[in-house]
C-alpha positions as semicolon CSV with decimal commas, in nm:
position;residue;x (nm);y (nm);z (nm)
1;X;0,279;-0,273;-1,826
2;X;0,355;-0,605;-1,674
3;X;0,712;-0,709;-1,599
4;X;0,904;-0,942;-1,369
5;X;0,810;-0,731;-1,065
6;X;0,434;-0,750;-1,128
7;X;0,382;-1,082;-0,948
8;X;0,560;-0,959;-0,635
9;X;0,361;-0,635;-0,644
10;X;0,026;-0,813;-0,672
11;X;0,117;-1,075;-0,410
12;X;0,197;-0,791;-0,171
13;X;-0,161;-0,665;-0,207
14;X;-0,277;-1,013;-0,098
15;X;-0,041;-1,000;0,200
16;X;-0,181;-0,659;0,301
17;X;-0,536;-0,793;0,278
18;X;-0,444;-1,089;0,501
19;X;-0,267;-0,861;0,750
20;X;-0,570;-0,633;0,773
21;X;-0,802;-0,928;0,831
22;X;-0,595;-1,144;1,065
23;X;-0,389;-0,891;1,258
24;X;-0,568;-0,555;1,262
25;X;-0,353;-0,422;1,547
26;X;-0,035;-0,479;1,347
27;X;-0,200;-0,325;1,039
28;X;-0,290;-0,011;1,236
29;X;0,072;0,012;1,346
30;X;0,194;-0,020;0,986
31;X;-0,059;0,240;0,871
32;X;0,062;0,478;1,141
33;X;0,421;0,440;1,021
34;X;0,320;0,501;0,659
35;X;0,128;0,816;0,750
36;X;0,455;0,967;0,871
37;X;0,577;0,974;0,511
38;X;0,291;1,197;0,399
39;X;0,462;1,325;0,084
40;X;0,519;0,976;-0,056
41;X;0,178;0,856;0,061
42;X;0,010;1,147;-0,121
43;X;0,222;1,094;-0,434
44;X;0,114;0,729;-0,452
45;X;-0,249;0,834;-0,406
46;X;-0,222;1,082;-0,694
47;X;-0,051;0,830;-0,921
48;X;-0,317;0,567;-0,851
49;X;-0,595;0,817;-0,924
50;X;-0,709;0,813;-0,562
51;X;-1,081;0,875;-0,544
52;X;-1,228;0,890;-0,191
53;X;-1,553;0,748;-0,328
54;X;-1,371;0,434;-0,449
55;X;-1,060;0,417;-0,229
56;X;-0,977;0,459;0,136
57;X;-0,655;0,512;0,326
58;X;-0,600;0,136;0,335
59;X;-0,597;0,124;-0,046
60;X;-0,332;0,395;-0,057
61;X;-0,125;0,215;0,204
62;X;-0,155;-0,114;0,019
63;X;-0,034;0,048;-0,302
64;X;0,252;0,221;-0,123
65;X;0,370;-0,109;0,030
66;X;0,325;-0,299;-0,297
67;X;0,525;-0,042;-0,490
68;X;0,803;-0,050;-0,234
69;X;0,807;-0,430;-0,228
70;X;0,759;-0,480;-0,599
71;X;1,015;-0,231;-0,725
72;X;1,377;-0,150;-0,679
73;X;1,279;0,208;-0,608
74;X;0,960;0,356;-0,467
75;X;0,935;0,644;-0,712
């Protein structure tokens, strides 16, 4: 459901998209840092119904960042 944190969460997805497009080196660095937290990364992928045919690692990373940014707690 939508709540007060929804707008921040969705805006963060836009920020990630801009980062990937305009600063791919920085995005690769961020992605590398996120990979180090494999347990959380995989949990987010499961919760979002990660499907390799529809999603890639960037989608999982975007969701992980958006959840962290848009919520008081990650999980």
